[in-house]
């Protein structure tokens, strides 16, 4: 009985010792984790403070005009006129697009945050704005307006249905039909954006179909635009998430379908557009960007002043990435 009591006491001591060591290790781990988060927080606060300072400096423009102060612009934009040579260079970089070559920039430098203060956002239709572009001067009879129709399907991985419900009900058929139609019609071209859906479809295909898609891409008849894992919201999304989903999409394309790596950005559905996305796109090597959901009051102003084609930059930072 005495031996049993001693053994029991030893076991209790060992248990207490183990619990104490475990508690110390847990406290050490929590301390290291807190220190790590504190470091990340300080870095984030520093970056945010620098960005805020840059934005405030840029928005503080003499005489409250809508122009950006020249000394606040990156070197690449420190000019009041963008010559046609730069347009043709840009066109060459994205495949010699004649639409880009025909653009004549009027040199306006528009500060959107100040522009919106001067626009009328009231609708005459009792709510949703259904207005159209203003009546511009008609083209001379000797000139013709070129209209580019680009077959495309926008496929949201998440909206009213689940990711797999969308894929099984519609997206699989869209991608299968586009391949069959493109093979049968040699003048057909198509663009696509969301790698998350395309990767599912790709994994289901035979090597014959994959080679056929690679041939379409080499011929310029199938093209990825943006090439992110999704087409992300931009108005409230943290830049970590924006960068991560772009890395996921471009990484998948690089290892599975490098012939279709994108050259152009594509943001036709985000409700709210951020200049951060244009900045990120340039870092990912994209040469142009197409946007859609802009209020008609802004579109009308840009159309009337012939500024619908423009060089877009963020309001902060002075680094010129070439």
CSV table of C-alpha atoms in Angstrom, one decimal, residues 84-229:
chain,number,residue,atom,x,y,z
A,84,UNK,CA,1.0,58.9,-81.3
A,85,UNK,CA,4.4,57.0,-81.2
A,86,UNK,CA,3.6,55.8,-77.7
A,87,UNK,CA,0.2,54.5,-78.9
A,88,UNK,CA,1.8,52.5,-81.7
A,89,UNK,CA,4.4,51.1,-79.3
A,90,UNK,CA,1.6,50.0,-77.1
A,91,UNK,CA,-0.2,48.5,-80.0
A,92,UNK,CA,2.9,46.5,-81.0
A,93,UNK,CA,3.2,45.2,-77.5
A,94,UNK,CA,-0.4,43.8,-77.5
A,95,UNK,CA,-0.2,42.3,-81.0
A,96,UNK,CA,-0.5,45.3,-83.4
A,97,UNK,CA,-4.1,46.2,-82.6
A,98,UNK,CA,-5.3,48.7,-85.1
A,99,UNK,CA,-7.8,50.2,-82.6
A,100,UNK,CA,-4.9,51.2,-80.3
A,101,UNK,CA,-2.9,52.6,-83.2
A,102,UNK,CA,-5.8,54.9,-84.1
A,103,UNK,CA,-6.2,56.4,-80.7
A,104,UNK,CA,-5.3,60.1,-80.5
A,105,UNK,CA,-4.9,61.2,-76.9
A,106,UNK,CA,-5.8,64.8,-76.1
A,107,UNK,CA,-3.4,65.0,-73.2
A,108,UNK,CA,-6.0,65.6,-70.5
A,109,UNK,CA,-5.1,64.6,-67.0
A,110,UNK,CA,-8.3,63.8,-65.1
A,111,UNK,CA,-8.6,63.5,-61.3
A,112,UNK,CA,-11.7,61.4,-60.9
A,113,UNK,CA,-12.3,62.2,-57.3
A,114,UNK,CA,-12.6,65.9,-58.3
A,115,UNK,CA,-14.4,65.2,-61.5
A,116,UNK,CA,-17.3,63.5,-59.8
A,117,UNK,CA,-18.0,66.7,-57.8
A,118,UNK,CA,-18.9,68.5,-61.0
A,119,UNK,CA,-21.2,65.8,-62.5
A,120,UNK,CA,-24.9,65.4,-62.3
A,121,UNK,CA,-25.7,61.9,-61.1
A,122,UNK,CA,-29.5,62.4,-60.9
A,123,UNK,CA,-31.5,60.2,-63.2
A,124,UNK,CA,-34.6,61.3,-65.0
A,125,UNK,CA,-36.1,57.8,-64.8
A,126,UNK,CA,-36.9,57.7,-61.1
A,127,UNK,CA,-34.0,55.6,-60.0
A,128,UNK,CA,-31.7,53.4,-62.0
A,129,UNK,CA,-29.9,55.5,-64.6
A,130,UNK,CA,-31.0,54.4,-68.1
A,131,UNK,CA,-29.3,57.3,-70.0
A,132,UNK,CA,-27.1,56.8,-73.0
A,133,UNK,CA,-24.1,58.5,-74.5
A,134,UNK,CA,-24.5,62.1,-75.6
A,135,UNK,CA,-25.1,62.9,-79.3
A,136,UNK,CA,-21.6,63.6,-80.6
A,137,UNK,CA,-20.9,65.2,-83.9
A,138,UNK,CA,-21.5,62.8,-86.8
A,139,UNK,CA,-18.5,61.4,-88.7
A,140,UNK,CA,-17.8,62.7,-92.1
A,141,UNK,CA,-19.3,60.6,-94.9
A,142,UNK,CA,-15.7,59.6,-95.9
A,143,UNK,CA,-15.0,58.0,-92.5
A,144,UNK,CA,-16.4,54.9,-91.0
A,145,UNK,CA,-16.8,53.8,-87.3
A,146,UNK,CA,-15.1,50.5,-86.6
A,147,UNK,CA,-17.1,48.3,-84.2
A,148,UNK,CA,-15.3,45.3,-82.6
A,149,UNK,CA,-17.6,42.4,-81.5
A,150,UNK,CA,-15.8,40.0,-79.3
A,151,UNK,CA,-17.5,36.7,-78.4
A,152,UNK,CA,-17.1,36.2,-74.6
A,153,UNK,CA,-18.9,34.5,-71.7
A,154,UNK,CA,-18.6,36.0,-68.2
A,155,UNK,CA,-18.8,33.2,-65.7
A,156,UNK,CA,-19.0,34.1,-62.0
A,157,UNK,CA,-17.8,31.2,-59.7
A,158,UNK,CA,-20.0,32.6,-57.0
A,159,UNK,CA,-23.3,34.4,-57.2
A,160,UNK,CA,-26.8,32.8,-57.0
A,161,UNK,CA,-25.6,29.2,-57.3
A,162,UNK,CA,-22.6,27.3,-56.0
A,163,UNK,CA,-19.4,27.0,-57.9
A,164,UNK,CA,-20.1,23.4,-59.0
A,165,UNK,CA,-23.8,24.1,-59.8
A,166,UNK,CA,-22.8,26.8,-62.2
A,167,UNK,CA,-20.1,24.6,-63.8
A,168,UNK,CA,-22.3,21.5,-64.3
A,169,UNK,CA,-25.4,23.5,-65.4
A,170,UNK,CA,-23.9,26.0,-67.8
A,171,UNK,CA,-20.1,26.5,-67.9
A,172,UNK,CA,-19.1,23.0,-69.0
A,173,UNK,CA,-21.5,23.4,-72.0
A,174,UNK,CA,-20.2,26.9,-72.8
A,175,UNK,CA,-16.6,25.8,-73.0
A,176,UNK,CA,-17.4,22.5,-74.9
A,177,UNK,CA,-19.5,24.3,-77.4
A,178,UNK,CA,-16.9,27.1,-78.0
A,179,UNK,CA,-14.3,24.5,-78.8
A,180,UNK,CA,-16.6,22.6,-81.2
A,181,UNK,CA,-17.7,25.8,-82.9
A,182,UNK,CA,-14.1,27.2,-83.2
A,183,UNK,CA,-12.9,24.0,-84.8
A,184,UNK,CA,-15.7,24.1,-87.3
A,185,UNK,CA,-15.4,27.8,-88.1
A,186,UNK,CA,-11.9,29.0,-88.8
A,187,UNK,CA,-12.9,32.7,-88.6
A,188,UNK,CA,-14.3,32.4,-85.1
A,189,UNK,CA,-12.4,34.1,-82.1
A,190,UNK,CA,-13.2,33.9,-78.4
A,191,UNK,CA,-11.9,35.3,-75.1
A,192,UNK,CA,-12.3,33.9,-71.6
A,193,UNK,CA,-11.3,35.2,-68.2
A,194,UNK,CA,-12.0,32.9,-65.2
A,195,UNK,CA,-9.3,30.2,-64.7
A,196,UNK,CA,-11.2,28.5,-61.8
A,197,UNK,CA,-13.9,27.2,-64.2
A,198,UNK,CA,-11.5,26.6,-67.1
A,199,UNK,CA,-9.3,24.4,-65.0
A,200,UNK,CA,-12.2,22.1,-64.2
A,201,UNK,CA,-13.1,21.8,-67.8
A,202,UNK,CA,-9.5,21.3,-68.9
A,203,UNK,CA,-9.0,18.4,-66.5
A,204,UNK,CA,-12.0,16.6,-68.1
A,205,UNK,CA,-10.6,16.8,-71.7
A,206,UNK,CA,-8.7,14.4,-73.8
A,207,UNK,CA,-5.2,15.2,-75.0
A,208,UNK,CA,-6.7,15.7,-78.5
A,209,UNK,CA,-9.0,18.5,-77.2
A,210,UNK,CA,-6.1,20.1,-75.2
A,211,UNK,CA,-3.9,20.1,-78.3
A,212,UNK,CA,-6.8,21.6,-80.3
A,213,UNK,CA,-7.1,24.4,-77.7
A,214,UNK,CA,-3.4,25.1,-77.8
A,215,UNK,CA,-3.6,25.4,-81.6
A,216,UNK,CA,-6.5,27.9,-81.3
A,217,UNK,CA,-4.4,30.0,-78.9
A,218,UNK,CA,-1.4,29.9,-81.2
A,219,UNK,CA,-3.6,31.1,-84.0
A,220,UNK,CA,-4.9,33.9,-82.0
A,221,UNK,CA,-8.4,32.5,-82.0
A,222,UNK,CA,-8.7,31.8,-78.3
A,223,UNK,CA,-7.4,34.2,-75.8
A,224,UNK,CA,-7.4,34.5,-72.0
A,225,UNK,CA,-8.0,38.0,-70.6
A,226,UNK,CA,-7.0,39.0,-67.1
A,227,UNK,CA,-6.3,35.3,-66.3
A,228,UNK,CA,-7.1,35.5,-62.6
A,229,UNK,CA,-8.6,32.6,-60.7
